[in-house]
Coordinates of C-alpha atoms in Angstrom, one line a residue:
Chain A
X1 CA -16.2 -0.2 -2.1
X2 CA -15.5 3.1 -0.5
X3 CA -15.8 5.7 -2.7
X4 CA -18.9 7.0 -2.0
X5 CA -16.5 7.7 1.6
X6 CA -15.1 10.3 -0.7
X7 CA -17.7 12.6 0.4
X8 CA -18.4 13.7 4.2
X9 CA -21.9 12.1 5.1
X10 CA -23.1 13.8 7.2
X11 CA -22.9 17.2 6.2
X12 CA -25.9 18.7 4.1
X13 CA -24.1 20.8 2.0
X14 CA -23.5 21.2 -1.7
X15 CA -20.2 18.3 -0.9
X16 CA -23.0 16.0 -0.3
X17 CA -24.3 16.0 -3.7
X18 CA -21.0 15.0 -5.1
X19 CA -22.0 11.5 -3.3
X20 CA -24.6 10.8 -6.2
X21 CA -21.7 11.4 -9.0
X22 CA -20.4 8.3 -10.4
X23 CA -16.2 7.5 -9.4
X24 CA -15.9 8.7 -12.9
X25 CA -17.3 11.8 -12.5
X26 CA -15.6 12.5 -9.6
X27 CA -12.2 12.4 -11.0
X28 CA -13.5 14.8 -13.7
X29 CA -14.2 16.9 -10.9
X30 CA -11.1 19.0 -10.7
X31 CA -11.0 19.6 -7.0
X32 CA -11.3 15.7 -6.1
X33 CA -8.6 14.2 -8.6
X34 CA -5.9 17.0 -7.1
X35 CA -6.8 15.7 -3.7
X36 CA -6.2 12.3 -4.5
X37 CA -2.6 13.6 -6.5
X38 CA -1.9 15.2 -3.8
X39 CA -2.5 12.3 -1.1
X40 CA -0.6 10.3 -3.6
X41 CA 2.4 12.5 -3.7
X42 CA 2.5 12.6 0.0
X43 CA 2.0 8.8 0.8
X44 CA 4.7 8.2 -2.3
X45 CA 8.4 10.5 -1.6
X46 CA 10.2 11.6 -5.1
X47 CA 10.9 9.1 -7.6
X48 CA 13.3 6.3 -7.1
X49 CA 14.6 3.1 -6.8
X50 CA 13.6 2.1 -3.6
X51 CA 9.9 3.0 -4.5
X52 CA 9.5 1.7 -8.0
X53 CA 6.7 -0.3 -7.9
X54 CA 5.2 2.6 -5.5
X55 CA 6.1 5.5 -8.1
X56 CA 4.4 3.2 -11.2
X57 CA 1.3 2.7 -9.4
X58 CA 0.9 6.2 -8.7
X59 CA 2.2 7.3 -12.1
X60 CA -0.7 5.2 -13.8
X61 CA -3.2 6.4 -11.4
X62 CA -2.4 10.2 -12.8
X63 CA -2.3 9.3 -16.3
X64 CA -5.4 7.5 -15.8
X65 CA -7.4 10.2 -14.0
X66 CA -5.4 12.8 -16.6
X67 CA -7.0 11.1 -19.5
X68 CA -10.7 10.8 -17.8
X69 CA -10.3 14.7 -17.4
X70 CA -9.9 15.0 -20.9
X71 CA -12.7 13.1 -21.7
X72 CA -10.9 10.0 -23.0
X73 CA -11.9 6.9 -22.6
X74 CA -9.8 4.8 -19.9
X75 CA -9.9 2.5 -17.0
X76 CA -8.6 2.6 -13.6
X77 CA -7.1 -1.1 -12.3
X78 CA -8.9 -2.8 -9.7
X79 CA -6.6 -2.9 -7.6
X80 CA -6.1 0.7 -8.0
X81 CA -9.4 1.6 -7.3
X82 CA -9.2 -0.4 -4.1
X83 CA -6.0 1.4 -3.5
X84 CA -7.7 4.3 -3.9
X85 CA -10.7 3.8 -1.7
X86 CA -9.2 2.1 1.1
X87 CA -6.0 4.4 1.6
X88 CA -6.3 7.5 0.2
X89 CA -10.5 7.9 0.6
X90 CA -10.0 7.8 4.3
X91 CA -7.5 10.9 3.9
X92 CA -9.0 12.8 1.8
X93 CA -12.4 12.4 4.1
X94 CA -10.6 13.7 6.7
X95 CA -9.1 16.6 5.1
X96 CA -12.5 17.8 2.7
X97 CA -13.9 17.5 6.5
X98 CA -11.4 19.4 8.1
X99 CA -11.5 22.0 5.4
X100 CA -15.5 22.3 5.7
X101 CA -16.2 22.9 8.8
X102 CA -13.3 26.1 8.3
X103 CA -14.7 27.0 6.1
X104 CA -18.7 26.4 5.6
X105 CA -19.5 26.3 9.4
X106 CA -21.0 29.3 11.0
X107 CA -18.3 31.5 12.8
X108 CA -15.7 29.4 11.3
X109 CA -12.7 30.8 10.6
X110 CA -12.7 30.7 7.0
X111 CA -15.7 31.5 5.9
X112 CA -15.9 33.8 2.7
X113 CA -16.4 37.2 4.4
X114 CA -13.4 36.3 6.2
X115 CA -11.6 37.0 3.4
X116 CA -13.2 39.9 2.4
X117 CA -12.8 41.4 5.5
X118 CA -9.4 40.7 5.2
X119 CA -8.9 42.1 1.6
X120 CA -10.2 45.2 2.6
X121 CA -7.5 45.7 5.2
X122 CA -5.1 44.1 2.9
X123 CA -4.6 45.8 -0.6
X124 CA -2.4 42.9 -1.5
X125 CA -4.4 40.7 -0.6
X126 CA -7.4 42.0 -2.3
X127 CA -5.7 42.0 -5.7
X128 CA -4.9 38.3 -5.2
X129 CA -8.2 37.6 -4.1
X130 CA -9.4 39.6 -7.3
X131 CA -7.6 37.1 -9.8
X132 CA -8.8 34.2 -7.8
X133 CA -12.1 35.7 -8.8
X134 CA -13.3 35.5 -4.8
X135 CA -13.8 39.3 -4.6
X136 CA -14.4 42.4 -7.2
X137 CA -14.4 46.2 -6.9
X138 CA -17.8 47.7 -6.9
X139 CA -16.8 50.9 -7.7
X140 CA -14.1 51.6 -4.4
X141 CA -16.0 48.7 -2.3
X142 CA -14.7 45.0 -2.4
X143 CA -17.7 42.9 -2.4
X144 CA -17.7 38.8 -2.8
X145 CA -18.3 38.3 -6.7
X146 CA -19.4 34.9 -6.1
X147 CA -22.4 33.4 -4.0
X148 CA -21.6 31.5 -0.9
X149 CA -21.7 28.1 -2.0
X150 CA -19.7 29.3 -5.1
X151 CA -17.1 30.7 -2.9
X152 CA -17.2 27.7 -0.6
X153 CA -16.4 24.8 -4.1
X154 CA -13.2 27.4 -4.3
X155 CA -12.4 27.5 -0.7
X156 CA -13.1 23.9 0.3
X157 CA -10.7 22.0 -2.1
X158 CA -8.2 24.4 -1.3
X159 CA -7.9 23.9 2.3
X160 CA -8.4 20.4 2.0
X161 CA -5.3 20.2 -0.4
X162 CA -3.8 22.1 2.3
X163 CA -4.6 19.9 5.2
X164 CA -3.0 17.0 3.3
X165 CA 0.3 18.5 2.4
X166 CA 0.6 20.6 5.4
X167 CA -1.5 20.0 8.2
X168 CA 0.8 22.3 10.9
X169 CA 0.6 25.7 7.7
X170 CA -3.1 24.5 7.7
X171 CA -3.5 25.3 11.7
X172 CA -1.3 28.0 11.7
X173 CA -3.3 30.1 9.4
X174 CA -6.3 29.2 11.1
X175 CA -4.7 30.5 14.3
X176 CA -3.4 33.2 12.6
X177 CA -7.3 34.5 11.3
X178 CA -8.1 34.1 15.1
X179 CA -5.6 36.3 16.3
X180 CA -6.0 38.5 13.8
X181 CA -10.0 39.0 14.8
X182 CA -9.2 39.3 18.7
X183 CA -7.0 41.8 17.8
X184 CA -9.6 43.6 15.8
X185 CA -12.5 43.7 18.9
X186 CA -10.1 44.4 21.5
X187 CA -8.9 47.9 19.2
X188 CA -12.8 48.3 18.5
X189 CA -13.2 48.6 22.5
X190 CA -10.0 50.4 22.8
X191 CA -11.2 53.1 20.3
X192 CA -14.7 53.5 21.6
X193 CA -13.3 54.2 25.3
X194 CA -10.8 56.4 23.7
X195 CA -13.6 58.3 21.7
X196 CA -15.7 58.6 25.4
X197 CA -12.4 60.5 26.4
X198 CA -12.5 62.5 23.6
X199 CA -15.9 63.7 23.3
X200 CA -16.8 63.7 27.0
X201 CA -14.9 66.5 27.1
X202 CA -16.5 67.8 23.7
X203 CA -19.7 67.1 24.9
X204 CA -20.8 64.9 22.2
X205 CA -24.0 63.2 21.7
X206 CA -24.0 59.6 20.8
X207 CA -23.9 60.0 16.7
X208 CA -21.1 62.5 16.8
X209 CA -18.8 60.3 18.9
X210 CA -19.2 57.5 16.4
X211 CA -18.2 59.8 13.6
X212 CA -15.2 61.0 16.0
X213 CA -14.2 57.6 16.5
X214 CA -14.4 56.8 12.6
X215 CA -11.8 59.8 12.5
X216 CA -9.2 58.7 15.0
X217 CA -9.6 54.7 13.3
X218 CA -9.2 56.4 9.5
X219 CA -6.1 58.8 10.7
X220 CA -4.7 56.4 12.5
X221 CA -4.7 53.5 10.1
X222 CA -4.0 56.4 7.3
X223 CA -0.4 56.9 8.8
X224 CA 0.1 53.7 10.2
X225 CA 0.1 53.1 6.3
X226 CA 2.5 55.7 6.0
X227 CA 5.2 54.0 8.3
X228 CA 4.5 50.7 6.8
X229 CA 5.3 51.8 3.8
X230 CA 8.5 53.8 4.4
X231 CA 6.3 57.4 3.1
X232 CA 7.2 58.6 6.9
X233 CA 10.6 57.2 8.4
X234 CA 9.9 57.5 11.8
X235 CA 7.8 57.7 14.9
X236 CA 8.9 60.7 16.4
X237 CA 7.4 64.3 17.2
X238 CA 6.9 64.7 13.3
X239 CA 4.6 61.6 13.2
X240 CA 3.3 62.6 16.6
X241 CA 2.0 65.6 15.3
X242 CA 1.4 64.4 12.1
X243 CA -1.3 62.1 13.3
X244 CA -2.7 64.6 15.6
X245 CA -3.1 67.1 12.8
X246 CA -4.7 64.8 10.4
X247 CA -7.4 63.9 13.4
X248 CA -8.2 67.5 13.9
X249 CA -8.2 68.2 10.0
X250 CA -10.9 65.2 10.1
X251 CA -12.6 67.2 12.6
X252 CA -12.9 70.6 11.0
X253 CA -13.6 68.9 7.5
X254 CA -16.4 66.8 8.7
X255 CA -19.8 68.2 7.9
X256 CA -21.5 65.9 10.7
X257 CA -20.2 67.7 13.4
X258 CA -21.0 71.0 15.0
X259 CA -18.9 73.7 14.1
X260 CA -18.8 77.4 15.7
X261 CA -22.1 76.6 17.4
X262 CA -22.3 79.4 20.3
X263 CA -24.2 76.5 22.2
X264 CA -21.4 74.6 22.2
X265 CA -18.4 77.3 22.4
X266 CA -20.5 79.8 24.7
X267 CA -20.3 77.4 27.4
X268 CA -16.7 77.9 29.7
X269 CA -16.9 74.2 30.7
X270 CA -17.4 72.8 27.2
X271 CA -13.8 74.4 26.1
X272 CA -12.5 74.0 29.1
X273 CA -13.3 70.2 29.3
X274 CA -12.1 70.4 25.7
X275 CA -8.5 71.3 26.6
X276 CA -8.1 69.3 30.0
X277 CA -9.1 66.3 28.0
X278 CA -6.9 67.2 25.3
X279 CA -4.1 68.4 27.8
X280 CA -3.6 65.2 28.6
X281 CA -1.0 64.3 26.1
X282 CA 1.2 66.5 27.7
X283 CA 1.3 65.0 31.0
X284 CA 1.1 60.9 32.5
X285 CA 3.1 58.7 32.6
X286 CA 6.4 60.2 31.5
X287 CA 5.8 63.5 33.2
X288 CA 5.4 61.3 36.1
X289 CA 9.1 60.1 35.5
X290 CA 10.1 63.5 34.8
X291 CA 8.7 64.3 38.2
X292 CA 10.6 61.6 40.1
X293 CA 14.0 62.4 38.4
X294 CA 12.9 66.2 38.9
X295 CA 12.4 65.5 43.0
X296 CA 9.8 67.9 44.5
X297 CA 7.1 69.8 42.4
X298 CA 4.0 68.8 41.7
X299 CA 2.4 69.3 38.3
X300 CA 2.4 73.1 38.6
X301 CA 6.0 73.0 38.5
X302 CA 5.7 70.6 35.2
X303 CA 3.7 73.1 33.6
X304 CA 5.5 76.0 34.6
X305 CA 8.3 73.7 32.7
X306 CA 6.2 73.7 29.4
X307 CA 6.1 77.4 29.4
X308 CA 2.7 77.7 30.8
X309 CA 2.6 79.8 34.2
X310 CA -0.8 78.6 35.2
X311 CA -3.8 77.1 34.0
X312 CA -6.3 79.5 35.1
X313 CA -4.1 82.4 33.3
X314 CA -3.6 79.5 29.9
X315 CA -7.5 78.6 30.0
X316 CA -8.6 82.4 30.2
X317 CA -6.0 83.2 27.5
X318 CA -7.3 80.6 25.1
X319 CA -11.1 81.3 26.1
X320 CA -10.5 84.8 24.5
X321 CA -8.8 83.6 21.3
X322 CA -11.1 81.5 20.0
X323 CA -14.7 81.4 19.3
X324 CA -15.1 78.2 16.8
X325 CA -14.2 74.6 17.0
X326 CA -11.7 75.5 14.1
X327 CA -9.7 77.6 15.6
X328 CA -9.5 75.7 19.0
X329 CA -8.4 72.4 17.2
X330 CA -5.7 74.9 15.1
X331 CA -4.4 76.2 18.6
X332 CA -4.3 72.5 20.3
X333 CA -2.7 71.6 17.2
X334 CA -0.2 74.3 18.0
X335 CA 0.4 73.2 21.3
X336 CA 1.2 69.3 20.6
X337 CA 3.2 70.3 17.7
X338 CA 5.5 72.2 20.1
X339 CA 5.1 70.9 23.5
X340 CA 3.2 67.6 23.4
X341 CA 4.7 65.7 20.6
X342 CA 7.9 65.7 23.0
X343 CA 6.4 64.1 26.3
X344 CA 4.0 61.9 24.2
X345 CA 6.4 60.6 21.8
X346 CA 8.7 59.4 25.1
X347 CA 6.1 57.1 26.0
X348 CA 4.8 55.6 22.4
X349 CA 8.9 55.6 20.7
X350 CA 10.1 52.3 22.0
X351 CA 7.0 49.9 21.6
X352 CA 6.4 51.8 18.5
X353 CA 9.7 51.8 16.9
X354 CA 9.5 48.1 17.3
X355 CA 6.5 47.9 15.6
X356 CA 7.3 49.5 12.7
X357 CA 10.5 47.4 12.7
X358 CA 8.1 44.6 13.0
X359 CA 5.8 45.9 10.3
X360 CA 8.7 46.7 8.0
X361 CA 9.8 43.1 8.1
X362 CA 7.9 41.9 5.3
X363 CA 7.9 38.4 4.8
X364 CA 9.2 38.5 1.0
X365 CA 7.0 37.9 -2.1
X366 CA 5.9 35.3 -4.3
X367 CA 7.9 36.7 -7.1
X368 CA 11.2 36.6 -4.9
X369 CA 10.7 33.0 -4.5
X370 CA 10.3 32.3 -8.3
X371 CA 13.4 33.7 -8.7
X372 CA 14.9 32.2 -6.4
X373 CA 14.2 28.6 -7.3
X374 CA 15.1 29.8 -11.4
X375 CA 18.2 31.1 -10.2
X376 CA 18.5 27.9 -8.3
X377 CA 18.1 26.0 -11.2
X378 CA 20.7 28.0 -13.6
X379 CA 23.2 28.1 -11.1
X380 CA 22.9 24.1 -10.7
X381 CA 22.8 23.9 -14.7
X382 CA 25.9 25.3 -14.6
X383 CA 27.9 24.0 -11.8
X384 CA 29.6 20.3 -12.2
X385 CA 31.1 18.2 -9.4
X386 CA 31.4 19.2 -5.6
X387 CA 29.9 23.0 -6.6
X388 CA 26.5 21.2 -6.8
X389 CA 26.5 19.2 -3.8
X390 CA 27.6 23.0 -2.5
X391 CA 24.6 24.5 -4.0
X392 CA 21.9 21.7 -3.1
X393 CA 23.3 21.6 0.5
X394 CA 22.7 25.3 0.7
X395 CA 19.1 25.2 -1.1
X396 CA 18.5 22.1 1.3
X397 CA 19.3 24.1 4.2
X398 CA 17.1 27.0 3.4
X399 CA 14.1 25.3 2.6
X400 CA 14.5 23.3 6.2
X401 CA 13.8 26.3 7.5
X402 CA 11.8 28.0 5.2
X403 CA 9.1 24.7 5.5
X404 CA 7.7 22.8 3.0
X405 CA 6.2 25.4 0.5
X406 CA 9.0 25.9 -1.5
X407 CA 9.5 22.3 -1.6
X408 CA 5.9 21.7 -3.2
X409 CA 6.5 24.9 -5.6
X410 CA 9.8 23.4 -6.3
X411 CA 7.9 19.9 -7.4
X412 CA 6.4 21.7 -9.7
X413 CA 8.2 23.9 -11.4
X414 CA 12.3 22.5 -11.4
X415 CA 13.3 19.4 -13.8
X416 CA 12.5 16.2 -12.3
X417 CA 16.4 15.2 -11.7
X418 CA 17.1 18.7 -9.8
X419 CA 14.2 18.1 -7.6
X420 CA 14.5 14.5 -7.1
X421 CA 17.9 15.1 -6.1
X422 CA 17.5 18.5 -3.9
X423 CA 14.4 15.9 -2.1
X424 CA 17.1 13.3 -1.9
X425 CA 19.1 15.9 0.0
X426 CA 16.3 17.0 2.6
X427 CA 15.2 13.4 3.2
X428 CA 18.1 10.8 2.4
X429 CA 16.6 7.4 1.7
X430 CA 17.0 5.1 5.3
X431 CA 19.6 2.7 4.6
X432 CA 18.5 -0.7 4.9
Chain B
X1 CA -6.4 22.6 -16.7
X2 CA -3.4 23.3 -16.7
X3 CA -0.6 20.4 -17.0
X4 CA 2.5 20.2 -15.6
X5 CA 4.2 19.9 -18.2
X6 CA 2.5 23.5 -19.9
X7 CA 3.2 25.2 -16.6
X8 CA 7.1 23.7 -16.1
X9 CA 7.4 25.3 -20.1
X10 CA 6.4 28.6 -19.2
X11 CA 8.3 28.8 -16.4
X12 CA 11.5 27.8 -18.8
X13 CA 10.3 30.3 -21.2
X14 CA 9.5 33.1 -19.2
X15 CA 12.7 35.4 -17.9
X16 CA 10.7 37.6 -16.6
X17 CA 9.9 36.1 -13.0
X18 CA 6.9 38.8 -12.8
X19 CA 5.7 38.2 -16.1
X20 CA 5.7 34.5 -15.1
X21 CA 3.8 35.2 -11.5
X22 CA 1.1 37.2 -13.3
X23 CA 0.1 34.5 -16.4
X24 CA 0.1 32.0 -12.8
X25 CA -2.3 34.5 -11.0
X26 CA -3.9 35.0 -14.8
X27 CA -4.7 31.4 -14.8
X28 CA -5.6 30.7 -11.4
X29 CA -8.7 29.0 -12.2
X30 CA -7.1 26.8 -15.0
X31 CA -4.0 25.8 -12.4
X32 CA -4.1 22.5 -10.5
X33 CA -5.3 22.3 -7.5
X34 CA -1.9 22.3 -5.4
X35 CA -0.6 25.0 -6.9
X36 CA -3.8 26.7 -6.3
X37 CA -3.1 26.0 -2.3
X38 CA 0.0 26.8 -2.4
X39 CA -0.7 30.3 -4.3
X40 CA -3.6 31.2 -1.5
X41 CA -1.4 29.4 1.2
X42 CA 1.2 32.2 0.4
X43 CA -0.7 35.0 0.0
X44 CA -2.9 34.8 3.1
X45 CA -0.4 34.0 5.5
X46 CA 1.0 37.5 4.2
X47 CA -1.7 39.5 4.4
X48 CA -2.2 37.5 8.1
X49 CA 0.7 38.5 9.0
X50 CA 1.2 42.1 8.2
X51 CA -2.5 42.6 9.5
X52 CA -1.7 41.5 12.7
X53 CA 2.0 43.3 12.7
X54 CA 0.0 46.5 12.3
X55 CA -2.9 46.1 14.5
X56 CA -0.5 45.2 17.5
X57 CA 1.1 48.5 16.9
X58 CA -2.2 50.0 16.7
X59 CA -3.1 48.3 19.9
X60 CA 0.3 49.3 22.4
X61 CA -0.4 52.7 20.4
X62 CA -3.9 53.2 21.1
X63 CA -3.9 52.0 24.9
X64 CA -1.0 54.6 25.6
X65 CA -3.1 57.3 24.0
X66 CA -6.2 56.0 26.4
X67 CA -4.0 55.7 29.5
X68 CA -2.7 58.9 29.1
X69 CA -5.5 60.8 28.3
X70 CA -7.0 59.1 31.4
X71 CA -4.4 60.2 33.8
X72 CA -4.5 63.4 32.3
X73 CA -8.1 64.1 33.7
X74 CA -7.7 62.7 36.4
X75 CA -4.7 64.6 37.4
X76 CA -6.8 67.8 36.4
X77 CA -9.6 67.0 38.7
X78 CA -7.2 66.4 41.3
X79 CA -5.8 70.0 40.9
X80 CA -9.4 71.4 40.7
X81 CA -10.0 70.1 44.2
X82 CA -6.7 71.3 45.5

């Protein structure tokens, strides 16, 4: 007998104890009778005469594990135990494996605070994750509610279920996560560079660039937000500036950093340094284009173009007009707003104009497809004759290229005779 | 749990699509366990997704800003030296 295969071996984790619980007890156990359900479904097809024998085995397996889960008394058959052990245990194994070491394993992928990394960058996700009962609010923070072996009996069974039904969703989320997390350290090494830029010409010590770069991320990401969700239609000057304003508004509202300190301000260099390295918006790469379609002129010429006849005459100009951090970031602010936002939004535009395009794809919600399969079902209910072939051939289509999601939501919730024939018309039984 | 048949009745009962999604999310913990996967299967390859949508545009956005911020001093010092 097999079943105590049920269990990974050799793996010291809370899994392993399940290998002391009696078969019984492990089809009480929620998370093991819906793997075997679900490795029955996917050895079995839908319902029909070609698999009879097939579909009343498995039907008396459920209804036997059904009844030990209510706590009445029944017994499996022999021979579907042995069924059982010797080709679905080997499945399952693989899968409760599979999902472990995502999931339990250090580093891995899908580890708790992977998720409640990603529900704090995800609002949607977070109230999901909230009725799952993975995560609570603590007053604004998302912190795991549950322990990490508690989170791990959630997880596990999950992604094992996964692995079973859909092995390729299985290791495309997985890839997914991983992308997601490169993406995350490269923008963390972006941002600190970008920061270096930034303050080197502030002069910052060590603490007040971290705080600068907690500024640009939180701006950023604030009207990144924005676009995503439609509050700002486009990137353009207005978003440009937008962003810039909200990054010098962060400045000049943040206690943490020095403000109208003569130290600071007294010294030429220091505002100097601050408005070359600011100045740089308005120049690069497409005032280097400019410049080639322009011909001759160097960048004196580009800035006598922006209205500014020199830089010595536009540094001593600004030098006398302000004395405070303030009202230098109000004056730079000036300056992209009318000059900057122009050249800078040539460059950013096209990649970002197909990112928000990108970002404003959404990819639908759970809702939509709940409606979707009820309208499904009405529509079918009241169609007769060649109008439902029509609307099964459509429904089939669609879920072809959808995957096999809505397939397994549609198991559950359409009438068996609509589902057994929509599965008849995505897989047509082989003719013999 | 939750059977099939409880959750297919619901479904039937509820016109409300919304109202339907939010007594599944309501009973997440009483659902079986496919529906569970398929529930968290949905929602995190959402949340996947936009996340990595938006921190590609924050990427292409946030290496311009560095590139041209670079140039930009570097074209300076080169004018300071003229």
């Amino acid at each position: 007998m097999a079943i105590e295969r049920l269990v990974p071996e050799k793996e010291r984790t809370r899994l392993r104890e399940y290998g002391n619980f009696s078969f019984a007890e492990l089809i009480r156990n929620k998370a093991f009778a819906g793997l075997i359900i679900q490795a029955l479904w996917t050895e079995q097809g839908p319902p029909g005469k070609e698999n009879q024998e097939i579909v009343a085995r498995n039907k008396r397996i459920v209804e036997t594990i059904q009844l030990i889960q209510e706590g009445k008394e029944a017994q499996f058959k022999p021979e579907d135990i042995e069924y059982i052990a010797t080709q679905l245990t080997p499945k399952i194994n693989e899968a409760l494996e599979m999902a472990y070491q995502n999931v339990a394993k250090e580093n891995s992928v899908f580890r708790p605070e992977s998720f409640e990394w990603l529900a704090k960058l995800n609002p949607n996700f977070a109230e999901f994750l909230i009725s799952t009962g993975l995560v609570k609010k603590e007053g604004e923070r998302l912190v795991l509610s549950v322990d990490q072996k508690q989170a791990q009996e959630l997880l596990i069974p999950i992604f094992a279920e996964m692995y079973i039904r859909a092995p390729e969703r299985f290791n495309e989320l997985r890839g997914k996560m991983e992308t997601l997390r490169k993406l995350d350290q490269t923008i963390q090494q972006i941002e600190r560079r970008l920061t270096e830029q930034i303050s080197g010409a502030l002069r910052l010590e060590e603490a007040q660039r971290q705080i600068l770069g907690e500024i640009v991320r939180k701006s950023l990401d604030k009207k990144l937000r924005e676009l995503a969700t439609n509050q700002q239609n486009a990137v353009d000057d207005t978003f440009i500036s937008s962003l810039l304003g909200e990054i010098f508004q962060g400045i000049e509202q943040d206690t943490r950093l020095p403000k109208a300190s003569p130290g600071l301000l007294g010294r030429r260099e220091t505002v100097s340094g601050w408005l070359k390295g600011h100045l740089g918006f308005l120049v690069g790469e497409p005032l280097a284009k400019i410049r080639e379609k322009i011909g001759k002129g160097g960048i004196e010429e580009i800035i006598k173009g922006m209205g500014i006849e020199n830089l010595k005459n536009f540094e001593n100009e600004i030098r006398d007009l302000q004395n405070t951090i303030k009202s230098v970031c109000e004056d730079l602010k000036n300056i992209f707003t009318h000059e900057g936002g122009k050249f800078f939004s040539l460059l950013l535009v096209k990649g970002a104009k197909e990112g928000i395009e990108a970002m404003k794809t959404q990819v639908g919600s759970f809702v939509d497809e709940l409606k979707d399969l009820r309208q499904f079902e009405n529509n079918w209910n009241e169609a007769k004759g060649n109008k439902r072939n029509e609307i099964l051939n459509n429904k089939a289509n669609e879920i072809r290229k959808k995957g096999t999601r809505i397939m397994a939501l549609a198991s559950w919730l359409l009438g068996d005779e609509l589902y057994r024939q929509l599965f008849y018309t995505i897989y047509p039984p082989k003719q013999k | 749990m939750l059977s099939q048949e409880e959750i297919r009745k619901k479904f039937l009962e509820t016109e409300n699509m919304e109202e339907f999604y939010n007594w599944l999310l309501k009973n997440f913990n009483e659902l079986p366990l496919d529906l569970q996967s398929l529930l968290f299967e949905f929602h995190l390859d959402q949340a996947l997704t936009q996340e990595i949508q938006r921190l590609e545009f924050q990427y292409r956005f946030l290496k311009a800003l560095y590139d041209y911020l670079r140039e930009m001093n570097q074209t300076f010092e080169n004018l300071k030296t003229k």
